[in-house]
Amino acid sequence: AKPRVGYFYSRDNSYLRDFDELYGQKIKEIKSAAVVVKEEASVYDTIVTLFLKDIGSLFIIDQQESLIGVVSRKDLLKITIGEGDIKKMPVSVIMTRMPNIITVKDEDTILEAAKLIVKYKIDSLPVVKIEEGSAESGQQLYKVIGRVTKTNIARVFVDFGLKI
Amino acid sequence: AKPRVGYFYSRDNSYLRDFDELYGQKIKEIKSAAVVVKEEASVYDTIVTLFLKDIGSLFIIDQQESLIGVVSRKDLLKITIGEGDIKKMPVSVIMTRMPNIITVKDEDTILEAAKLIVKYKIDSLPVVKIEEGSAESGQQLYKVIGRVTKTNIARVFVDFGLKI
């Protein structure tokens, strides 16, 4: 019976190891750099930053550099066809605000990030690191340390597909 | 020696079958519906269609319903912050034109589509079917029969990841 046990054991192991190599990759290994904008920036300046950095979404931070919002090309396109003056309007007016932002951490896997992106129909997830704020505020700060997008997922998918 | 041969043969087969199930999926199985706009549509109307359909890119067709261009949220955002009157400007002025458009076919695999998306930094690939045009024109027509986006890739990635 021994060879038979060995047979199934080895096969399962190889199978699991290969998929884990694909799906178990940590966010910190595959993330891209985040681009942040201060909450008082105008919608117009935010769009300029988006084009300069050639990026699809930007993260908005407060005075303490804690994440407070996300703004996408879609949000920006919607406001530019409206009547408001986008050079005077702060981006904080149109951003999606915390706590309605889905975030991930460096130690999460790409499968976890991809599930969130598909489930919530999001283009770009901020990667955050939670820090304690000042004693008087008692607040937690969400420091932005990267972003994960559908592009990162497509890249991991292709890189692995070309290896096998 | 027989069990040993059987061992390696079976393991390799299982390995290949599993990855082929992921990477070998045909475009026709995973594509989304395409949204097309006629070349004379205004930039403004194109943006409205984009929001109504909640989509990232639109394909532009000519009188014979052949693909002649692609326009993305990025193209549209760039033109809206300019000085032109987007209600008078036809979308054909700002679109990316054939032959500078990467297309895929129903029988291509998701790995092939994903490679193109990553290599050319594209959000959305039109899925086309080539037909013969009228005898006098002698032209081939590119009929748009779907689209493949990074969202389709992320969805395939997640669905397969949850199954294993």
mmCIF file of C-alpha atoms in Angstrom:
data_model
loop_
_atom_site.group_PDB
_atom_site.id
_atom_site.type_symbol
_atom_site.label_atom_id
_atom_site.label_comp_id
_atom_site.label_asym_id
_atom_site.label_seq_id
_atom_site.Cartn_x
_atom_site.Cartn_y
_atom_site.Cartn_z
ATOM 1 C CA ALA A 1 0.000 0.000 0.000
ATOM 2 C CA LYS A 2 2.912 2.359 0.543
ATOM 3 C CA PRO A 3 3.557 3.404 -3.068
ATOM 4 C CA ARG A 4 -0.100 4.184 -3.498
ATOM 5 C CA VAL A 5 -0.209 6.475 -0.510
ATOM 6 C CA GLY A 6 2.925 8.165 -1.768
ATOM 7 C CA TYR A 7 1.329 8.606 -5.132
ATOM 8 C CA PHE A 8 -1.694 10.527 -3.946
ATOM 9 C CA TYR A 9 0.210 12.474 -1.369
ATOM 10 C CA SER A 10 2.765 13.728 -3.866
ATOM 11 C CA ARG A 11 0.215 14.671 -6.431
ATOM 12 C CA ASP A 12 -1.861 16.680 -3.998
ATOM 13 C CA ASN A 13 1.187 18.451 -2.722
ATOM 14 C CA SER A 14 2.353 19.494 -6.167
ATOM 15 C CA TYR A 15 -1.121 20.678 -7.058
ATOM 16 C CA LEU A 16 -1.490 22.756 -3.912
ATOM 17 C CA ARG A 17 1.980 24.213 -4.083
ATOM 18 C CA ASP A 18 1.512 25.431 -7.655
ATOM 19 C CA PHE A 19 -1.770 27.204 -7.079
ATOM 20 C CA ASP A 20 -0.560 28.640 -3.825
ATOM 21 C CA GLU A 21 2.348 30.132 -5.731
ATOM 22 C CA LEU A 22 -0.222 31.929 -7.879
ATOM 23 C CA TYR A 23 -3.004 32.784 -5.453
ATOM 24 C CA GLY A 24 -1.057 33.044 -2.217
ATOM 25 C CA GLN A 25 1.207 35.890 -3.333
ATOM 26 C CA LYS A 26 1.237 38.673 -0.762
ATOM 27 C CA ILE A 27 0.077 42.178 -1.564
ATOM 28 C CA LYS A 28 3.476 43.587 -0.598
ATOM 29 C CA GLU A 29 5.068 41.530 -3.390
ATOM 30 C CA ILE A 30 2.760 42.674 -6.155
ATOM 31 C CA LYS A 31 1.483 46.151 -5.177
ATOM 32 C CA SER A 32 2.202 49.388 -7.049
ATOM 33 C CA ALA A 33 3.095 52.776 -5.594
ATOM 34 C CA ALA A 34 0.156 54.884 -4.445
ATOM 35 C CA VAL A 35 -0.340 58.493 -5.448
ATOM 36 C CA VAL A 36 -1.927 60.675 -2.779
ATOM 37 C CA VAL A 37 -3.518 64.117 -2.971
ATOM 38 C CA LYS A 38 -4.381 66.462 -0.081
ATOM 39 C CA GLU A 39 -8.051 67.012 0.673
ATOM 40 C CA GLU A 40 -7.882 70.742 -0.164
ATOM 41 C CA ALA A 41 -6.577 70.104 -3.716
ATOM 42 C CA SER A 42 -8.966 71.244 -6.441
ATOM 43 C CA VAL A 43 -10.723 68.800 -8.740
ATOM 44 C CA TYR A 44 -8.767 70.325 -11.624
ATOM 45 C CA ASP A 45 -5.386 69.820 -9.927
ATOM 46 C CA THR A 46 -6.386 66.272 -9.051
ATOM 47 C CA ILE A 47 -7.097 65.538 -12.721
ATOM 48 C CA VAL A 48 -3.725 67.022 -13.686
ATOM 49 C CA THR A 49 -2.008 64.749 -11.128
ATOM 50 C CA LEU A 50 -3.920 61.768 -12.498
ATOM 51 C CA PHE A 51 -2.570 62.448 -15.997
ATOM 52 C CA LEU A 52 0.959 63.250 -14.857
ATOM 53 C CA LYS A 53 1.130 59.971 -12.955
ATOM 54 C CA ASP A 54 -0.865 58.082 -15.622
ATOM 55 C CA ILE A 55 -2.978 56.392 -12.991
ATOM 56 C CA GLY A 56 -6.666 55.482 -12.689
ATOM 57 C CA SER A 57 -7.431 56.403 -9.063
ATOM 58 C CA LEU A 58 -5.965 58.679 -6.434
ATOM 59 C CA PHE A 59 -6.110 58.505 -2.661
ATOM 60 C CA ILE A 60 -6.989 61.570 -0.619
ATOM 61 C CA ILE A 61 -5.273 62.232 2.716
ATOM 62 C CA ASP A 62 -5.882 64.646 5.583
ATOM 63 C CA GLN A 63 -3.457 66.851 7.537
ATOM 64 C CA GLN A 64 -2.167 63.829 9.443
ATOM 65 C CA GLU A 65 -1.592 61.997 6.152
ATOM 66 C CA SER A 66 -4.327 59.522 7.010
ATOM 67 C CA LEU A 67 -6.492 58.137 4.202
ATOM 68 C CA ILE A 68 -9.879 59.835 4.032
ATOM 69 C CA GLY A 69 -11.021 59.272 0.459
ATOM 70 C CA VAL A 70 -10.613 57.771 -2.985
ATOM 71 C CA VAL A 71 -11.336 59.400 -6.316
ATOM 72 C CA SER A 72 -11.477 57.633 -9.688
ATOM 73 C CA ARG A 73 -11.472 58.697 -13.346
ATOM 74 C CA LYS A 74 -15.173 57.968 -13.324
ATOM 75 C CA ASP A 75 -15.835 60.388 -10.413
ATOM 76 C CA LEU A 76 -13.729 63.044 -12.118
ATOM 77 C CA LEU A 77 -15.358 62.606 -15.522
ATOM 78 C CA LYS A 78 -18.802 62.936 -13.949
ATOM 79 C CA ILE A 79 -17.961 66.239 -12.275
ATOM 80 C CA THR A 80 -16.217 67.751 -15.326
ATOM 81 C CA ILE A 81 -19.357 67.504 -17.458
ATOM 82 C CA GLY A 82 -21.346 69.310 -14.753
ATOM 83 C CA GLU A 83 -21.690 73.062 -14.255
ATOM 84 C CA GLY A 84 -19.361 73.584 -11.281
ATOM 85 C CA ASP A 85 -15.994 75.338 -11.460
ATOM 86 C CA ILE A 86 -13.544 72.449 -11.079
ATOM 87 C CA LYS A 87 -10.662 74.839 -10.404
ATOM 88 C CA LYS A 88 -12.396 76.061 -7.238
ATOM 89 C CA MET A 89 -14.065 72.856 -6.079
ATOM 90 C CA PRO A 90 -12.001 70.806 -3.586
ATOM 91 C CA VAL A 91 -11.643 67.118 -4.440
ATOM 92 C CA SER A 92 -13.010 66.207 -0.995
ATOM 93 C CA VAL A 93 -16.492 67.193 -2.251
ATOM 94 C CA ILE A 94 -16.600 64.416 -4.828
ATOM 95 C CA MET A 95 -14.440 61.657 -3.322
ATOM 96 C CA THR A 96 -15.730 58.407 -1.852
ATOM 97 C CA ARG A 97 -15.192 58.801 1.898
ATOM 98 C CA MET A 98 -14.053 56.600 4.728
ATOM 99 C CA PRO A 99 -15.522 54.363 6.093
ATOM 100 C CA ASN A 100 -16.907 53.449 2.644
ATOM 101 C CA ILE A 101 -13.475 52.544 1.324
ATOM 102 C CA ILE A 102 -12.280 48.969 1.014
ATOM 103 C CA THR A 103 -8.633 48.617 2.002
ATOM 104 C CA VAL A 104 -6.091 45.793 2.083
ATOM 105 C CA LYS A 105 -2.885 45.163 4.023
ATOM 106 C CA ASP A 106 0.600 44.084 2.955
ATOM 107 C CA GLU A 107 0.098 40.582 4.343
ATOM 108 C CA ASP A 108 -3.195 39.888 2.555
ATOM 109 C CA THR A 109 -3.048 37.636 -0.495
ATOM 110 C CA ILE A 110 -3.736 38.575 -4.097
ATOM 111 C CA LEU A 111 -6.756 36.272 -4.051
ATOM 112 C CA GLU A 112 -8.248 38.273 -1.165
ATOM 113 C CA ALA A 113 -7.624 41.562 -2.988
ATOM 114 C CA ALA A 114 -9.045 40.203 -6.267
ATOM 115 C CA LYS A 115 -12.188 38.990 -4.471
ATOM 116 C CA LEU A 116 -12.774 42.483 -3.072
ATOM 117 C CA ILE A 117 -12.132 44.139 -6.448
ATOM 118 C CA VAL A 118 -14.637 41.847 -8.180
ATOM 119 C CA LYS A 119 -17.244 41.908 -5.406
ATOM 120 C CA TYR A 120 -17.311 45.676 -4.940
ATOM 121 C CA LYS A 121 -16.529 46.574 -8.580
ATOM 122 C CA ILE A 122 -13.510 48.651 -7.610
ATOM 123 C CA ASP A 123 -10.621 49.667 -9.853
ATOM 124 C CA SER A 124 -8.036 50.351 -7.176
ATOM 125 C CA LEU A 125 -7.619 49.279 -3.546
ATOM 126 C CA PRO A 126 -5.432 51.304 -1.189
ATOM 127 C CA VAL A 127 -2.891 49.253 0.763
ATOM 128 C CA VAL A 128 -2.839 50.669 4.283
ATOM 129 C CA LYS A 129 -0.872 50.368 7.472
ATOM 130 C CA ILE A 130 -2.745 51.350 10.617
ATOM 131 C CA GLU A 131 -0.846 53.558 13.063
ATOM 132 C CA GLU A 132 -1.833 55.090 16.358
ATOM 133 C CA GLY A 133 -2.497 58.830 16.144
ATOM 134 C CA SER A 134 -1.675 61.395 18.817
ATOM 135 C CA ALA A 135 -2.727 60.598 22.396
ATOM 136 C CA GLU A 136 -5.230 63.483 22.550
ATOM 137 C CA SER A 137 -7.008 62.486 19.327
ATOM 138 C CA GLY A 138 -7.052 58.790 20.186
ATOM 139 C CA GLN A 139 -7.632 58.133 16.483
ATOM 140 C CA GLN A 140 -6.108 55.499 14.282
ATOM 141 C CA LEU A 141 -4.319 56.719 11.184
ATOM 142 C CA TYR A 142 -4.559 54.892 7.871
ATOM 143 C CA LYS A 143 -1.200 55.380 6.205
ATOM 144 C CA VAL A 144 -1.297 54.616 2.485
ATOM 145 C CA ILE A 145 1.624 52.362 1.512
ATOM 146 C CA GLY A 146 0.576 51.267 -1.964
ATOM 147 C CA ARG A 147 -2.252 50.319 -4.256
ATOM 148 C CA VAL A 148 -3.551 47.142 -5.851
ATOM 149 C CA THR A 149 -5.456 47.387 -9.122
ATOM 150 C CA LYS A 150 -6.900 45.109 -11.760
ATOM 151 C CA THR A 151 -3.669 45.755 -13.652
ATOM 152 C CA ASN A 152 -1.658 44.114 -10.851
ATOM 153 C CA ILE A 153 -3.964 41.105 -10.983
ATOM 154 C CA ALA A 154 -3.714 40.846 -14.775
ATOM 155 C CA ARG A 155 0.084 41.089 -14.526
ATOM 156 C CA VAL A 156 0.321 38.308 -11.919
ATOM 157 C CA PHE A 157 -2.043 36.194 -14.027
ATOM 158 C CA VAL A 158 0.083 36.657 -17.169
ATOM 159 C CA ASP A 159 3.482 36.248 -15.484
ATOM 160 C CA PHE A 160 2.417 32.959 -13.948
ATOM 161 C CA GLY A 161 0.759 31.807 -17.172
ATOM 162 C CA LEU A 162 3.960 32.374 -19.139
ATOM 163 C CA LYS A 163 6.015 30.418 -16.575
ATOM 164 C CA ILE A 164 4.014 27.193 -16.696
ATOM 165 C CA ALA B 1 8.804 0.113 -13.460
ATOM 166 C CA LYS B 2 5.177 0.375 -14.462
ATOM 167 C CA PRO B 3 3.779 2.104 -11.371
ATOM 168 C CA ARG B 4 6.551 4.689 -11.552
ATOM 169 C CA VAL B 5 5.746 5.587 -15.152
ATOM 170 C CA GLY B 6 2.073 5.784 -14.243
ATOM 171 C CA TYR B 7 2.953 8.046 -11.358
ATOM 172 C CA PHE B 8 4.729 10.703 -13.365
ATOM 173 C CA TYR B 9 2.345 10.504 -16.276
ATOM 174 C CA SER B 10 -0.723 11.023 -14.116
ATOM 175 C CA ARG B 11 0.793 13.837 -12.166
ATOM 176 C CA ASP B 12 1.830 15.770 -15.251
ATOM 177 C CA ASN B 13 -1.563 15.324 -16.809
ATOM 178 C CA SER B 14 -3.395 16.608 -13.766
ATOM 179 C CA TYR B 15 -1.090 19.596 -13.541
ATOM 180 C CA LEU B 16 -1.576 20.515 -17.187
ATOM 181 C CA ARG B 17 -5.291 19.961 -17.156
ATOM 182 C CA ASP B 18 -5.792 22.219 -14.168
ATOM 183 C CA PHE B 19 -3.861 25.169 -15.526
ATOM 184 C CA ASP B 20 -5.363 24.720 -18.934
ATOM 185 C CA GLU B 21 -8.782 24.975 -17.315
ATOM 186 C CA LEU B 22 -7.709 28.383 -16.012
ATOM 187 C CA TYR B 23 -5.593 29.807 -18.838
ATOM 188 C CA GLY B 24 -7.107 28.023 -21.818
ATOM 189 C CA GLN B 25 -10.604 29.462 -21.401
ATOM 190 C CA LYS B 26 -11.859 30.895 -24.686
ATOM 191 C CA ILE B 27 -12.780 34.547 -25.069
ATOM 192 C CA LYS B 28 -16.307 33.615 -26.096
ATOM 193 C CA GLU B 29 -16.822 31.975 -22.687
ATOM 194 C CA ILE B 30 -15.700 34.932 -20.609
ATOM 195 C CA LYS B 31 -16.362 38.074 -22.693
ATOM 196 C CA SER B 32 -18.831 40.839 -21.830
ATOM 197 C CA ALA B 33 -21.230 42.644 -24.129
ATOM 198 C CA ALA B 34 -19.731 45.519 -26.102
ATOM 199 C CA VAL B 35 -21.267 48.965 -26.286
ATOM 200 C CA VAL B 36 -20.826 50.749 -29.617
ATOM 201 C CA VAL B 37 -21.294 54.372 -30.605
ATOM 202 C CA LYS B 38 -21.518 55.820 -34.119
ATOM 203 C CA GLU B 39 -18.656 57.970 -35.329
ATOM 204 C CA GLU B 40 -20.803 61.096 -35.614
ATOM 205 C CA ALA B 41 -21.889 60.960 -31.944
ATOM 206 C CA SER B 42 -20.687 63.948 -29.895
ATOM 207 C CA VAL B 43 -18.139 63.595 -27.123
ATOM 208 C CA TYR B 44 -20.847 64.660 -24.676
ATOM 209 C CA ASP B 45 -23.313 61.986 -25.845
ATOM 210 C CA THR B 46 -20.529 59.412 -25.710
ATOM 211 C CA ILE B 47 -19.868 60.289 -22.061
ATOM 212 C CA VAL B 48 -23.582 59.999 -21.292
ATOM 213 C CA THR B 49 -23.632 56.524 -22.901
ATOM 214 C CA LEU B 50 -20.576 55.549 -20.881
ATOM 215 C CA PHE B 51 -22.373 56.430 -17.639
ATOM 216 C CA LEU B 52 -25.692 54.888 -18.666
ATOM 217 C CA LYS B 53 -23.945 51.607 -19.480
ATOM 218 C CA ASP B 54 -21.517 51.934 -16.546
ATOM 219 C CA ILE B 55 -18.611 50.911 -18.711
ATOM 220 C CA GLY B 56 -14.970 52.003 -19.047
ATOM 221 C CA SER B 57 -14.487 52.076 -22.821
ATOM 222 C CA LEU B 58 -16.692 52.344 -25.892
ATOM 223 C CA PHE B 59 -16.127 51.153 -29.444
ATOM 224 C CA ILE B 60 -16.809 53.448 -32.372
ATOM 225 C CA ILE B 61 -18.319 52.078 -35.592
ATOM 226 C CA ASP B 62 -18.808 53.478 -39.081
ATOM 227 C CA GLN B 63 -21.865 53.393 -41.401
ATOM 228 C CA GLN B 64 -21.201 49.729 -42.222
ATOM 229 C CA GLU B 65 -21.020 48.937 -38.477
ATOM 230 C CA SER B 66 -17.340 48.145 -38.787
ATOM 231 C CA LEU B 67 -15.022 49.000 -35.872
ATOM 232 C CA ILE B 68 -13.051 52.184 -36.523
ATOM 233 C CA GLY B 69 -12.097 53.395 -33.050
ATOM 234 C CA VAL B 70 -11.964 53.007 -29.287
ATOM 235 C CA VAL B 71 -12.498 55.672 -26.668
ATOM 236 C CA SER B 72 -11.759 55.343 -22.956
ATOM 237 C CA ARG B 73 -12.639 57.287 -19.793
ATOM 238 C CA LYS B 74 -9.099 58.633 -19.925
ATOM 239 C CA ASP B 75 -9.544 60.044 -23.468
ATOM 240 C CA LEU B 76 -12.875 61.568 -22.468
ATOM 241 C CA LEU B 77 -11.561 63.095 -19.247
ATOM 242 C CA LYS B 78 -8.671 64.697 -21.130
ATOM 243 C CA ILE B 79 -10.965 66.393 -23.630
ATOM 244 C CA THR B 80 -13.488 67.598 -21.029
ATOM 245 C CA ILE B 81 -10.889 69.677 -19.203
ATOM 246 C CA GLY B 82 -9.904 71.355 -22.487
ATOM 247 C CA GLU B 83 -11.536 74.383 -24.101
ATOM 248 C CA GLY B 84 -13.523 72.677 -26.885
ATOM 249 C CA ASP B 85 -17.311 72.381 -26.943
ATOM 250 C CA ILE B 86 -17.854 68.678 -26.235
ATOM 251 C CA LYS B 87 -21.481 68.892 -27.352
ATOM 252 C CA LYS B 88 -20.368 69.825 -30.875
ATOM 253 C CA MET B 89 -17.189 67.773 -31.165
ATOM 254 C CA PRO B 90 -17.640 64.312 -32.737
ATOM 255 C CA VAL B 91 -16.096 61.443 -30.795
ATOM 256 C CA SER B 92 -14.164 60.402 -33.925
ATOM 257 C CA VAL B 93 -11.841 63.377 -33.311
ATOM 258 C CA ILE B 94 -10.505 61.987 -30.030
ATOM 259 C CA MET B 95 -10.776 58.215 -30.459
ATOM 260 C CA THR B 96 -7.849 55.841 -30.993
ATOM 261 C CA ARG B 97 -8.187 54.761 -34.633
ATOM 262 C CA MET B 98 -7.759 51.557 -36.564
ATOM 263 C CA PRO B 99 -5.241 50.127 -37.323
ATOM 264 C CA ASN B 100 -3.886 51.144 -33.903
ATOM 265 C CA ILE B 101 -6.437 49.030 -32.070
ATOM 266 C CA ILE B 102 -5.618 45.646 -30.609
ATOM 267 C CA THR B 103 -8.452 43.170 -31.131
ATOM 268 C CA VAL B 104 -9.121 39.556 -30.140
ATOM 269 C CA LYS B 105 -11.341 36.814 -31.509
ATOM 270 C CA ASP B 106 -13.831 34.443 -29.871
ATOM 271 C CA GLU B 107 -11.452 31.489 -30.186
ATOM 272 C CA ASP B 108 -8.450 33.188 -28.567
ATOM 273 C CA THR B 109 -7.653 32.226 -24.986
ATOM 274 C CA ILE B 110 -7.879 34.412 -21.913
ATOM 275 C CA LEU B 111 -4.102 34.141 -21.524
ATOM 276 C CA GLU B 112 -3.626 35.662 -24.990
ATOM 277 C CA ALA B 113 -6.030 38.493 -24.188
ATOM 278 C CA ALA B 114 -4.413 39.129 -20.801
ATOM 279 C CA LYS B 115 -0.950 39.273 -22.403
ATOM 280 C CA LEU B 116 -2.166 41.952 -24.832
ATOM 281 C CA ILE B 117 -3.864 43.938 -22.054
ATOM 282 C CA VAL B 118 -0.701 43.932 -19.940
ATOM 283 C CA LYS B 119 1.737 44.524 -22.825
ATOM 284 C CA TYR B 120 -0.139 47.429 -24.404
ATOM 285 C CA LYS B 121 -1.585 48.835 -21.139
ATOM 286 C CA ILE B 122 -5.153 48.625 -22.416
ATOM 287 C CA ASP B 123 -8.332 48.580 -20.336
ATOM 288 C CA SER B 124 -10.645 46.980 -22.860
ATOM 289 C CA LEU B 125 -10.131 44.826 -25.968
ATOM 290 C CA PRO B 126 -12.841 44.596 -28.633
ATOM 291 C CA VAL B 127 -13.752 41.054 -29.634
ATOM 292 C CA VAL B 128 -14.231 41.086 -33.407
ATOM 293 C CA LYS B 129 -15.449 38.863 -36.196
ATOM 294 C CA ILE B 130 -14.101 39.691 -39.624
ATOM 295 C CA GLU B 131 -16.637 39.733 -42.447
ATOM 296 C CA GLU B 132 -16.314 40.505 -46.129
ATOM 297 C CA GLY B 133 -17.731 43.878 -47.088
ATOM 298 C CA SER B 134 -19.523 44.678 -50.336
ATOM 299 C CA ALA B 135 -17.902 43.515 -53.581
ATOM 300 C CA GLU B 136 -17.264 47.071 -54.806
ATOM 301 C CA SER B 137 -15.551 48.197 -51.615
ATOM 302 C CA GLY B 138 -13.498 45.005 -51.315
ATOM 303 C CA GLN B 139 -12.991 45.916 -47.658
ATOM 304 C CA GLN B 140 -13.096 43.660 -44.645
ATOM 305 C CA LEU B 141 -15.516 44.640 -41.919
ATOM 306 C CA TYR B 142 -14.658 44.287 -38.243
ATOM 307 C CA LYS B 143 -17.914 43.424 -36.515
ATOM 308 C CA VAL B 144 -17.749 43.977 -32.749
ATOM 309 C CA ILE B 145 -19.139 40.951 -30.900
ATOM 310 C CA GLY B 146 -17.998 41.652 -27.356
ATOM 311 C CA ARG B 147 -15.295 43.056 -25.141
ATOM 312 C CA VAL B 148 -12.664 41.692 -22.763
ATOM 313 C CA THR B 149 -11.469 43.865 -19.905
ATOM 314 C CA LYS B 150 -9.279 43.579 -16.846
ATOM 315 C CA THR B 151 -12.526 42.979 -14.962
ATOM 316 C CA ASN B 152 -13.133 39.774 -16.964
ATOM 317 C CA ILE B 153 -9.616 38.620 -16.133
ATOM 318 C CA ALA B 154 -10.013 39.410 -12.440
ATOM 319 C CA ARG B 155 -13.342 37.550 -12.407
ATOM 320 C CA VAL B 156 -11.871 34.426 -14.039
ATOM 321 C CA PHE B 157 -8.945 34.592 -11.614
ATOM 322 C CA VAL B 158 -11.257 34.800 -8.587
ATOM 323 C CA ASP B 159 -13.784 32.189 -9.762
ATOM 324 C CA PHE B 160 -11.029 29.663 -10.336
ATOM 325 C CA GLY B 161 -9.305 30.558 -7.071
ATOM 326 C CA LEU B 162 -12.478 29.924 -5.099
ATOM 327 C CA LYS B 163 -13.004 26.530 -6.789
ATOM 328 C CA ILE B 164 -9.622 25.022 -5.892
#
